[in-house]
Amino acid sequence: MSLQLLPFASTQLPPSPSHSKQLPSTFRSFSQRTHIPAHVYKHPSAILLELCTSIKELHQILPLVIKNGLYNEELFQTKLVSLFCNYGSLTEAARVFEPIEDKLEALYHTMLKGYAKNSSLDAALSFFCRMRHDSVRPVVYNFTYLLKLCGDNFDIRSGKEIHGQLITSGFSWNLFAMTGVVNMYAKCRQMDDAYKMFDRMPERDLVCWNTIISGFAQNGLAKVALELVPRIFEEGHRPDWITIVSILPAVADMRSLRIGKAIHGYVIRAGFESLVNVSTALVDMYSKCESVGTARVIFDGMSSRTVVTWNSMIDGCVQSGEPEEAMVLFQKMMHEGVQPTDVTLMEVLHACSDLGNLEQGKFVHKLVDELKLNSNVSVMNSLISMYSKCKRVDIAANLFENLQNKTVVSWNAMILGYAQNGLLNEALNSFCEMQSRNIKPDSFTLVSVIPALAELSIPRQAKWIHGLVIRRLLDKNVFVMTALVDMYAKCGAIHTARKLFDMMSERHVITWNAMIDAYGTHGLGKAAIELFMEMQRGPIKPNDITYLCVLSACSHSGMVEEGLTYFASMENDYGLEPSMDHYGAMVDLLGRAGRLNEAWYFIQKMPIEPGITVYGAMLGACKIHKNVELGEKAANKLFELNPDEGGYHVLLANIYATASMWDKLAEVRTMMRKKGLQKTPGCSLVELRNEIHSFYSGSTGHPQSKRIYAFLETLVDKIKAAGYVPDTNSIHDVEDDVKEQLLNTHSEKLAIAYGLLNTIPGTTIHIRKNLRVCGDCHNATKYITLVTGREIIVRDMHRFHHFKNGACSCGDYW
């Protein structure tokens, strides 16, 4: 709002009766302070006003003032205006102010201060314009109040106008006023202008230095903020506790533990360590510099703590992967009677999410309601995320639907929640609804929705979202581009994924991990190793996930010796301690290669207690290589660890069936029946013309079922003529011809038949399978590509199979 066009009075300010007529000369000249008689300033009412501490007390004193005929005394008028402004009652302050005909300038300044602190920016500027109209000479504090208000409202235009008025009023030399100008530009994120003003100041005090340093730190320019600190000493000042509290967040942003420790040393030498704000900033700095132990020592040594202190320590535990400790701290905080804030609850909900602790999450939800924070969008977003991660996406969706004033963060939380819970269509529908409401997706939206598309493995949709990324100018964002690399790889377009990888000017460790893993799942182990070696030559160091991707790539490609070498390398070369997933990958590597005894010996020598991942890999290898003895041992361990998982029972049953151990097979089936466990039905998906078609083994519910089965019967005859022999070993208790019929109704064969029937020759067929591809379907698909001349890409639960010209990219090793 332009100052020249502002109305003379705020809408909250009752109009002065004198505004409608010619103002008296006494109003224009203004009375100066006059002698106040002793009976006035010594009156009990005056003393009561001096002792007044609340608006309630003021309302009780006011009748005494009126009753004693003191209401029109300047002393009482000034005091009443000041107190009403201080207590935020501008309407009552104006009621006193407006009828006064011979107003003191001090009254105007008091009223402006009241508007600046208790009203809107427009109302404050309106009153300032009225002051100019009434020929009130501005004082420096008028400008500092207004500049602060402009900064708090991020109103750079009004701020610049106030800056101009300040200069024309002759205050450009005033240190206090120019510090306010610097602060306004900094809060409006105009750091170039802020620094220009700062640099032109002929003299600067410590407050001015603190203002510019804080400005740089709060605007994400931590390095610049820290570079200014030595200049404070050069100009003869010593940093005070406010300087420390301003620069420690910059240190935290830079994750510079060395600088943080140096500042901590200065704090001790200067005697600031007893100040709660300084100690809280140190706790936050050490936590963000991944030194939570030191943060905890400082926290425990504090004699008094604010809620901000508790928040910093709880957040430090959450961010360092210690959600249990975060919950313990939260309970201690509640026990000590510290009321949590919205920030506290968001951090604790994060901890609940990491723990998957639904009950604690529900307890925090009750607190949100009790503290009346259920209208706080940020808190509700945290609740949506917590319920989603605790597998109650239904509650999350209900909260989302009832949430008023949804932000893009709200949509991101819901889309990610659906994707994390396997509700891919719901995730995509929410994304489309978000766009239909003209809510522009950001990088977080796309990083949430792209993995959902990746799971569907639909190349057409992959290209569509890639186009959207480009249109939204996010094709330089490292996290979005990493998600695209991963998505294209999971859609079978490994070469496109590599092209995007090579085009990226910036790569994060997760980018390298995504590409290495992509090569591994596509059976291109050699390419994965070559890329890993390239990564080792660069500045980005591999992490534990990188090594997991490398070991998995070696396993899928049968590169056993290389895998053993890299497993030793992760600890020897990079100090990375293997996790349960790494041990599981090693068992898979050895077991898949048929080295079952070595795999079992490896398990026995593990330094940690083997978990489900390890024994699951062992059981899968025993199924591949038909090893009953070790398969039983692995299965028994799995039944102890996870007795309600039907998949392990099915694997053991298949091992018994292959070995013709029918009694043992019957025992497993009986056990499953008693426990109510069922085999996961095989399901294959194929996308055609933006519609996903699902097929289950033996299903006849598809509209084209008759055509599909008829076509499949003819196709099987053709591949048999080409050399295909059905593998019926996994089916028993039925006649041979029935065995073949059952094999021919497997879900991937139905999906392939549908794809061939409904696409033109030369089109690549993309199939998504929820289980591992069975041996017979793998063999049949090779022959199908041979007789049809089509390329078929199948993504199962573990990897990709590229079938072409009668061969598979896995080399029959999967």
mmCIF file of C-alpha atoms in Angstrom, residues 174-505:
data_model
loop_
_atom_site.group_PDB
_atom_site.id
_atom_site.type_symbol
_atom_site.label_atom_id
_atom_site.label_comp_id
_atom_site.label_asym_id
_atom_site.label_seq_id
_atom_site.Cartn_x
_atom_site.Cartn_y
_atom_site.Cartn_z
ATOM 1 C CA ASN A 174 20.923 7.506 12.987
ATOM 2 C CA LEU A 175 22.482 4.191 14.027
ATOM 3 C CA PHE A 176 19.298 2.915 15.656
ATOM 4 C CA ALA A 177 17.147 3.761 12.637
ATOM 5 C CA MET A 178 19.552 2.273 10.082
ATOM 6 C CA THR A 179 19.830 -0.938 12.102
ATOM 7 C CA GLY A 180 16.050 -1.144 11.756
ATOM 8 C CA VAL A 181 16.418 -0.686 7.974
ATOM 9 C CA VAL A 182 18.996 -3.502 7.797
ATOM 10 C CA ASN A 183 16.691 -5.753 9.835
ATOM 11 C CA MET A 184 13.703 -4.986 7.575
ATOM 12 C CA TYR A 185 15.603 -5.867 4.384
ATOM 13 C CA ALA A 186 16.951 -9.039 6.000
ATOM 14 C CA LYS A 187 13.488 -10.211 7.067
ATOM 15 C CA CYS A 188 12.206 -9.515 3.544
ATOM 16 C CA ARG A 189 14.999 -11.785 2.243
ATOM 17 C CA GLN A 190 16.726 -8.888 0.456
ATOM 18 C CA MET A 191 20.204 -9.580 1.815
ATOM 19 C CA ASP A 192 22.003 -7.630 -0.929
ATOM 20 C CA ASP A 193 20.115 -4.465 0.076
ATOM 21 C CA ALA A 194 20.547 -5.257 3.770
ATOM 22 C CA TYR A 195 24.305 -5.542 3.374
ATOM 23 C CA LYS A 196 24.497 -2.347 1.287
ATOM 24 C CA MET A 197 22.799 -0.418 4.086
ATOM 25 C CA PHE A 198 25.034 -2.057 6.667
ATOM 26 C CA ASP A 199 28.208 -1.393 4.695
ATOM 27 C CA ARG A 200 27.396 2.333 4.206
ATOM 28 C CA MET A 201 26.930 2.985 7.916
ATOM 29 C CA PRO A 202 29.739 5.254 9.217
ATOM 30 C CA GLU A 203 29.647 3.529 12.579
ATOM 31 C CA ARG A 204 28.249 0.183 13.704
ATOM 32 C CA ASP A 205 27.550 -1.105 17.172
ATOM 33 C CA LEU A 206 27.241 -4.734 18.273
ATOM 34 C CA VAL A 207 23.439 -4.680 17.797
ATOM 35 C CA CYS A 208 23.994 -3.767 14.158
ATOM 36 C CA TRP A 209 26.521 -6.600 13.710
ATOM 37 C CA ASN A 210 24.153 -9.079 15.340
ATOM 38 C CA THR A 211 21.360 -7.946 12.998
ATOM 39 C CA ILE A 212 23.318 -8.515 9.772
ATOM 40 C CA ILE A 213 24.818 -11.803 10.952
ATOM 41 C CA SER A 214 21.397 -13.086 12.014
ATOM 42 C CA GLY A 215 19.984 -11.963 8.665
ATOM 43 C CA PHE A 216 22.524 -13.957 6.672
ATOM 44 C CA ALA A 217 22.094 -17.009 8.918
ATOM 45 C CA GLN A 218 18.284 -16.963 8.689
ATOM 46 C CA ASN A 219 18.370 -16.565 4.907
ATOM 47 C CA GLY A 220 20.443 -19.709 4.382
ATOM 48 C CA LEU A 221 23.749 -17.896 3.882
ATOM 49 C CA ALA A 222 25.521 -19.564 6.795
ATOM 50 C CA LYS A 223 29.018 -19.270 5.321
ATOM 51 C CA VAL A 224 28.688 -15.488 4.821
ATOM 52 C CA ALA A 225 27.340 -15.097 8.353
ATOM 53 C CA LEU A 226 30.347 -16.872 9.833
ATOM 54 C CA GLU A 227 32.797 -14.899 7.686
ATOM 55 C CA LEU A 228 31.518 -11.663 9.279
ATOM 56 C CA VAL A 229 32.313 -12.754 12.842
ATOM 57 C CA PRO A 230 36.082 -11.930 12.752
ATOM 58 C CA ARG A 231 35.228 -8.400 11.571
ATOM 59 C CA ILE A 232 33.365 -7.802 14.850
ATOM 60 C CA PHE A 233 36.688 -8.112 16.668
ATOM 61 C CA GLU A 234 38.448 -5.927 14.066
ATOM 62 C CA GLU A 235 36.043 -3.069 14.859
ATOM 63 C CA GLY A 236 36.755 -3.371 18.583
ATOM 64 C CA HIS A 237 33.605 -5.238 19.661
ATOM 65 C CA ARG A 238 33.281 -8.565 21.447
ATOM 66 C CA PRO A 239 30.425 -10.922 20.541
ATOM 67 C CA ASP A 240 27.728 -11.085 23.198
ATOM 68 C CA TRP A 241 25.284 -13.897 23.894
ATOM 69 C CA ILE A 242 22.945 -12.606 21.171
ATOM 70 C CA THR A 243 25.781 -12.913 18.643
ATOM 71 C CA ILE A 244 26.342 -16.504 19.771
ATOM 72 C CA VAL A 245 22.654 -17.397 19.469
ATOM 73 C CA SER A 246 22.679 -15.839 15.975
ATOM 74 C CA ILE A 247 25.726 -17.683 14.620
ATOM 75 C CA LEU A 248 25.205 -21.143 16.135
ATOM 76 C CA PRO A 249 22.276 -21.913 13.750
ATOM 77 C CA ALA A 250 24.630 -21.030 10.866
ATOM 78 C CA VAL A 251 27.187 -23.503 12.224
ATOM 79 C CA ALA A 252 24.431 -26.129 12.485
ATOM 80 C CA ASP A 253 23.388 -25.511 8.873
ATOM 81 C CA MET A 254 26.992 -26.002 7.714
ATOM 82 C CA ARG A 255 27.376 -29.103 9.918
ATOM 83 C CA SER A 256 30.764 -27.684 10.979
ATOM 84 C CA LEU A 257 31.507 -29.380 14.279
ATOM 85 C CA ARG A 258 35.011 -27.862 14.410
ATOM 86 C CA ILE A 259 33.699 -24.280 14.282
ATOM 87 C CA GLY A 260 30.931 -25.200 16.703
ATOM 88 C CA LYS A 261 33.440 -26.442 19.260
ATOM 89 C CA ALA A 262 35.490 -23.233 18.880
ATOM 90 C CA ILE A 263 32.374 -21.137 19.572
ATOM 91 C CA HIS A 264 31.550 -23.383 22.524
ATOM 92 C CA GLY A 265 35.009 -22.606 23.921
ATOM 93 C CA TYR A 266 34.344 -18.870 23.572
ATOM 94 C CA VAL A 267 30.993 -19.318 25.341
ATOM 95 C CA ILE A 268 32.739 -20.905 28.331
ATOM 96 C CA ARG A 269 35.464 -18.243 28.450
ATOM 97 C CA ALA A 270 32.882 -15.445 28.214
ATOM 98 C CA GLY A 271 30.739 -16.984 30.962
ATOM 99 C CA PHE A 272 27.659 -17.457 28.755
ATOM 100 C CA GLU A 273 27.154 -21.182 29.413
ATOM 101 C CA SER A 274 24.644 -20.511 32.214
ATOM 102 C CA LEU A 275 22.321 -18.629 29.829
ATOM 103 C CA VAL A 276 19.473 -20.913 28.794
ATOM 104 C CA ASN A 277 19.221 -19.481 25.241
ATOM 105 C CA VAL A 278 22.933 -20.059 24.620
ATOM 106 C CA SER A 279 22.863 -23.617 25.994
ATOM 107 C CA THR A 280 19.758 -24.367 23.927
ATOM 108 C CA ALA A 281 21.524 -23.131 20.768
ATOM 109 C CA LEU A 282 24.518 -25.348 21.641
ATOM 110 C CA VAL A 283 22.249 -28.378 22.082
ATOM 111 C CA ASP A 284 20.713 -27.691 18.668
ATOM 112 C CA MET A 285 24.116 -27.155 17.022
ATOM 113 C CA TYR A 286 25.688 -30.338 18.401
ATOM 114 C CA SER A 287 22.587 -32.372 17.482
ATOM 115 C CA LYS A 288 22.631 -31.158 13.887
ATOM 116 C CA CYS A 289 26.389 -31.760 13.673
ATOM 117 C CA GLU A 290 25.706 -35.434 14.513
ATOM 118 C CA SER A 291 27.186 -35.148 17.985
ATOM 119 C CA VAL A 292 24.056 -35.973 19.954
ATOM 120 C CA GLY A 293 26.073 -37.339 22.880
ATOM 121 C CA THR A 294 27.657 -33.933 23.502
ATOM 122 C CA ALA A 295 24.260 -32.262 23.050
ATOM 123 C CA ARG A 296 22.842 -34.571 25.718
ATOM 124 C CA VAL A 297 25.680 -33.746 28.156
ATOM 125 C CA ILE A 298 24.915 -30.017 27.790
ATOM 126 C CA PHE A 299 21.177 -30.674 28.070
ATOM 127 C CA ASP A 300 21.541 -32.749 31.236
ATOM 128 C CA GLY A 301 23.796 -30.101 32.790
ATOM 129 C CA MET A 302 21.310 -27.258 32.362
ATOM 130 C CA SER A 303 19.761 -25.998 35.600
ATOM 131 C CA SER A 304 16.741 -24.628 33.752
ATOM 132 C CA ARG A 305 15.264 -25.485 30.384
ATOM 133 C CA THR A 306 12.665 -23.893 28.147
ATOM 134 C CA VAL A 307 10.321 -25.801 25.881
ATOM 135 C CA VAL A 308 12.665 -24.825 23.023
ATOM 136 C CA THR A 309 15.477 -26.667 24.837
ATOM 137 C CA TRP A 310 13.359 -29.808 25.082
ATOM 138 C CA ASN A 311 12.361 -29.484 21.426
ATOM 139 C CA SER A 312 16.007 -29.215 20.337
ATOM 140 C CA MET A 313 17.020 -32.320 22.275
ATOM 141 C CA ILE A 314 14.019 -34.383 21.167
ATOM 142 C CA ASP A 315 14.624 -33.376 17.545
ATOM 143 C CA GLY A 316 18.303 -34.284 17.895
ATOM 144 C CA CYS A 317 17.371 -37.798 19.017
ATOM 145 C CA VAL A 318 14.855 -38.217 16.190
ATOM 146 C CA GLN A 319 17.253 -37.000 13.503
ATOM 147 C CA SER A 320 20.081 -39.221 14.796
ATOM 148 C CA GLY A 321 17.941 -42.344 14.560
ATOM 149 C CA GLU A 322 17.115 -42.645 18.269
ATOM 150 C CA PRO A 323 13.304 -42.386 18.308
ATOM 151 C CA GLU A 324 13.036 -44.465 21.517
ATOM 152 C CA GLU A 325 15.169 -41.930 23.401
ATOM 153 C CA ALA A 326 13.098 -39.113 21.902
ATOM 154 C CA MET A 327 9.952 -40.689 23.379
ATOM 155 C CA VAL A 328 11.648 -41.086 26.789
ATOM 156 C CA LEU A 329 12.583 -37.386 26.744
ATOM 157 C CA PHE A 330 9.039 -36.423 25.778
ATOM 158 C CA GLN A 331 7.598 -38.406 28.691
ATOM 159 C CA LYS A 332 10.119 -36.775 31.057
ATOM 160 C CA MET A 333 9.183 -33.349 29.694
ATOM 161 C CA MET A 334 5.496 -34.029 30.339
ATOM 162 C CA HIS A 335 6.296 -35.325 33.838
ATOM 163 C CA GLU A 336 8.117 -32.066 34.636
ATOM 164 C CA GLY A 337 5.021 -30.091 33.677
ATOM 165 C CA VAL A 338 6.421 -28.446 30.538
ATOM 166 C CA GLN A 339 3.573 -27.848 28.093
ATOM 167 C CA PRO A 340 4.448 -29.079 24.605
ATOM 168 C CA THR A 341 4.169 -26.775 21.622
ATOM 169 C CA ASP A 342 3.199 -27.577 18.058
ATOM 170 C CA VAL A 343 6.907 -28.111 17.295
ATOM 171 C CA THR A 344 7.204 -30.631 20.152
ATOM 172 C CA LEU A 345 4.264 -32.657 18.927
ATOM 173 C CA MET A 346 5.489 -32.702 15.328
ATOM 174 C CA GLU A 347 8.882 -34.028 16.474
ATOM 175 C CA VAL A 348 7.283 -36.667 18.706
ATOM 176 C CA LEU A 349 4.961 -37.757 15.884
ATOM 177 C CA HIS A 350 8.071 -38.180 13.738
ATOM 178 C CA ALA A 351 9.498 -40.472 16.435
ATOM 179 C CA CYS A 352 6.233 -42.463 16.550
ATOM 180 C CA SER A 353 6.408 -42.818 12.757
ATOM 181 C CA ASP A 354 9.978 -44.132 12.888
ATOM 182 C CA LEU A 355 9.012 -46.630 15.603
ATOM 183 C CA GLY A 356 5.753 -47.597 13.919
ATOM 184 C CA ASN A 357 4.209 -47.071 17.368
ATOM 185 C CA LEU A 358 0.513 -46.561 16.696
ATOM 186 C CA GLU A 359 -0.545 -46.426 20.363
ATOM 187 C CA GLN A 360 1.909 -43.647 21.215
ATOM 188 C CA GLY A 361 0.832 -41.854 18.059
ATOM 189 C CA LYS A 362 -2.807 -41.996 19.157
ATOM 190 C CA PHE A 363 -1.806 -40.619 22.570
ATOM 191 C CA VAL A 364 -0.115 -37.649 20.875
ATOM 192 C CA HIS A 365 -3.228 -37.206 18.718
ATOM 193 C CA LYS A 366 -5.284 -36.809 21.917
ATOM 194 C CA LEU A 367 -2.801 -34.189 23.126
ATOM 195 C CA VAL A 368 -3.242 -32.323 19.840
ATOM 196 C CA ASP A 369 -6.990 -32.167 20.484
ATOM 197 C CA GLU A 370 -6.549 -31.168 24.147
ATOM 198 C CA LEU A 371 -4.164 -28.346 23.246
ATOM 199 C CA LYS A 372 -6.559 -27.213 20.483
ATOM 200 C CA LEU A 373 -3.883 -27.655 17.819
ATOM 201 C CA ASN A 374 -6.174 -29.581 15.451
ATOM 202 C CA SER A 375 -6.522 -26.464 13.309
ATOM 203 C CA ASN A 376 -2.736 -26.246 12.944
ATOM 204 C CA VAL A 377 -2.081 -27.501 9.412
ATOM 205 C CA SER A 378 1.560 -28.435 10.109
ATOM 206 C CA VAL A 379 0.584 -30.577 13.099
ATOM 207 C CA MET A 380 -2.198 -32.272 11.115
ATOM 208 C CA ASN A 381 0.260 -32.989 8.311
ATOM 209 C CA SER A 382 2.499 -34.717 10.859
ATOM 210 C CA LEU A 383 -0.463 -36.784 12.056
ATOM 211 C CA ILE A 384 -1.252 -37.827 8.479
ATOM 212 C CA SER A 385 2.354 -38.951 8.013
ATOM 213 C CA MET A 386 2.394 -40.803 11.348
ATOM 214 C CA TYR A 387 -0.805 -42.758 10.674
ATOM 215 C CA SER A 388 0.397 -43.598 7.157
ATOM 216 C CA LYS A 389 3.702 -44.969 8.422
ATOM 217 C CA CYS A 390 1.880 -46.919 11.142
ATOM 218 C CA LYS A 391 -0.166 -48.679 8.430
ATOM 219 C CA ARG A 392 -3.409 -46.834 9.240
ATOM 220 C CA VAL A 393 -3.701 -44.935 6.012
ATOM 221 C CA ASP A 394 -7.484 -45.047 6.439
ATOM 222 C CA ILE A 395 -7.249 -42.740 9.484
ATOM 223 C CA ALA A 396 -4.730 -40.572 7.634
ATOM 224 C CA ALA A 397 -7.124 -40.235 4.694
ATOM 225 C CA ASN A 398 -9.979 -39.257 7.020
ATOM 226 C CA LEU A 399 -7.835 -36.540 8.656
ATOM 227 C CA PHE A 400 -6.820 -35.313 5.212
ATOM 228 C CA GLU A 401 -10.399 -35.126 3.937
ATOM 229 C CA ASN A 402 -11.505 -33.076 6.961
ATOM 230 C CA LEU A 403 -8.474 -30.790 6.938
ATOM 231 C CA GLN A 404 -9.235 -27.160 6.136
ATOM 232 C CA ASN A 405 -6.718 -24.999 4.269
ATOM 233 C CA LYS A 406 -4.682 -27.885 2.897
ATOM 234 C CA THR A 407 -1.179 -26.935 1.824
ATOM 235 C CA VAL A 408 1.032 -28.611 -0.760
ATOM 236 C CA VAL A 409 2.716 -30.329 2.214
ATOM 237 C CA SER A 410 -0.663 -31.856 3.154
ATOM 238 C CA TRP A 411 -1.085 -33.279 -0.337
ATOM 239 C CA ASN A 412 2.493 -34.560 -0.319
ATOM 240 C CA ALA A 413 1.948 -36.350 3.003
ATOM 241 C CA MET A 414 -1.215 -38.050 1.738
ATOM 242 C CA ILE A 415 0.240 -39.049 -1.636
ATOM 243 C CA LEU A 416 3.329 -40.486 0.052
ATOM 244 C CA GLY A 417 1.137 -42.258 2.611
ATOM 245 C CA TYR A 418 -0.834 -44.018 -0.123
ATOM 246 C CA ALA A 419 2.364 -44.939 -1.995
ATOM 247 C CA GLN A 420 4.060 -46.318 1.137
ATOM 248 C CA ASN A 421 1.063 -48.532 1.835
ATOM 249 C CA GLY A 422 0.915 -49.969 -1.670
ATOM 250 C CA LEU A 423 -2.214 -48.009 -2.640
ATOM 251 C CA LEU A 424 -0.689 -46.856 -5.894
ATOM 252 C CA ASN A 425 -3.897 -45.947 -7.685
ATOM 253 C CA GLU A 426 -5.041 -43.840 -4.716
ATOM 254 C CA ALA A 427 -1.664 -42.056 -4.735
ATOM 255 C CA LEU A 428 -1.990 -41.265 -8.438
ATOM 256 C CA ASN A 429 -5.643 -40.215 -8.072
ATOM 257 C CA SER A 430 -4.696 -37.803 -5.276
ATOM 258 C CA PHE A 431 -1.934 -36.388 -7.448
ATOM 259 C CA CYS A 432 -4.384 -35.830 -10.308
ATOM 260 C CA GLU A 433 -6.924 -34.248 -7.949
ATOM 261 C CA MET A 434 -4.215 -31.964 -6.599
ATOM 262 C CA GLN A 435 -3.470 -30.754 -10.116
ATOM 263 C CA SER A 436 -7.160 -30.330 -10.940
ATOM 264 C CA ARG A 437 -7.388 -27.913 -7.990
ATOM 265 C CA ASN A 438 -4.511 -25.882 -9.454
ATOM 266 C CA ILE A 439 -2.184 -26.741 -6.574
ATOM 267 C CA LYS A 440 1.262 -26.757 -8.113
ATOM 268 C CA PRO A 441 3.330 -29.819 -7.209
ATOM 269 C CA ASP A 442 6.791 -29.200 -5.802
ATOM 270 C CA SER A 443 9.881 -31.421 -5.750
ATOM 271 C CA PHE A 444 8.568 -33.325 -2.699
ATOM 272 C CA THR A 445 5.284 -34.073 -4.486
ATOM 273 C CA LEU A 446 7.095 -35.540 -7.451
ATOM 274 C CA VAL A 447 9.545 -37.517 -5.305
ATOM 275 C CA SER A 448 6.440 -39.042 -3.641
ATOM 276 C CA VAL A 449 4.421 -39.803 -6.771
ATOM 277 C CA ILE A 450 7.244 -40.969 -9.076
ATOM 278 C CA PRO A 451 7.973 -44.101 -6.957
ATOM 279 C CA ALA A 452 4.272 -44.996 -7.177
ATOM 280 C CA LEU A 453 4.513 -44.901 -10.974
ATOM 281 C CA ALA A 454 7.746 -46.891 -10.745
ATOM 282 C CA GLU A 455 5.935 -49.665 -8.882
ATOM 283 C CA LEU A 456 3.316 -49.871 -11.626
ATOM 284 C CA SER A 457 6.071 -50.184 -14.278
ATOM 285 C CA ILE A 458 4.111 -48.334 -16.971
ATOM 286 C CA PRO A 459 6.480 -46.710 -19.539
ATOM 287 C CA ARG A 460 3.754 -44.413 -20.919
ATOM 288 C CA GLN A 461 3.071 -42.953 -17.476
ATOM 289 C CA ALA A 462 6.819 -42.639 -16.885
ATOM 290 C CA LYS A 463 7.170 -40.407 -19.942
ATOM 291 C CA TRP A 464 4.157 -38.343 -18.860
ATOM 292 C CA ILE A 465 5.570 -37.581 -15.398
ATOM 293 C CA HIS A 466 8.993 -36.872 -16.925
ATOM 294 C CA GLY A 467 7.367 -34.257 -19.150
ATOM 295 C CA LEU A 468 5.684 -32.706 -16.123
ATOM 296 C CA VAL A 469 9.058 -32.511 -14.335
ATOM 297 C CA ILE A 470 10.499 -30.592 -17.272
ATOM 298 C CA ARG A 471 7.503 -28.234 -17.459
ATOM 299 C CA ARG A 472 7.767 -27.538 -13.734
ATOM 300 C CA LEU A 473 11.489 -26.712 -14.236
ATOM 301 C CA LEU A 474 12.497 -29.406 -11.741
ATOM 302 C CA ASP A 475 14.762 -31.327 -14.108
ATOM 303 C CA LYS A 476 17.810 -29.916 -12.298
ATOM 304 C CA ASN A 477 16.653 -31.082 -8.874
ATOM 305 C CA VAL A 478 18.925 -33.964 -7.856
ATOM 306 C CA PHE A 479 16.246 -35.787 -5.847
ATOM 307 C CA VAL A 480 13.584 -35.539 -8.554
ATOM 308 C CA MET A 481 16.036 -36.692 -11.211
ATOM 309 C CA THR A 482 17.188 -39.572 -9.002
ATOM 310 C CA ALA A 483 13.546 -40.646 -8.669
ATOM 311 C CA LEU A 484 13.221 -40.525 -12.481
ATOM 312 C CA VAL A 485 16.346 -42.661 -12.910
ATOM 313 C CA ASP A 486 14.890 -45.217 -10.513
ATOM 314 C CA MET A 487 11.469 -45.056 -12.188
ATOM 315 C CA TYR A 488 12.748 -45.637 -15.719
ATOM 316 C CA ALA A 489 14.834 -48.558 -14.474
ATOM 317 C CA LYS A 490 11.770 -50.082 -12.794
ATOM 318 C CA CYS A 491 9.776 -49.585 -16.001
ATOM 319 C CA GLY A 492 12.347 -51.709 -17.833
ATOM 320 C CA ALA A 493 13.975 -48.751 -19.631
ATOM 321 C CA ILE A 494 17.457 -49.259 -18.227
ATOM 322 C CA HIS A 495 19.166 -47.380 -21.087
ATOM 323 C CA THR A 496 16.930 -44.318 -20.588
ATOM 324 C CA ALA A 497 17.748 -44.431 -16.877
ATOM 325 C CA ARG A 498 21.460 -44.350 -17.684
ATOM 326 C CA LYS A 499 21.013 -41.454 -20.124
ATOM 327 C CA LEU A 500 19.345 -39.383 -17.405
ATOM 328 C CA PHE A 501 22.064 -40.381 -14.943
ATOM 329 C CA ASP A 502 24.784 -39.221 -17.338
ATOM 330 C CA MET A 503 22.961 -35.914 -17.975
ATOM 331 C CA MET A 504 22.855 -34.984 -14.285
ATOM 332 C CA SER A 505 25.312 -32.233 -13.361
#
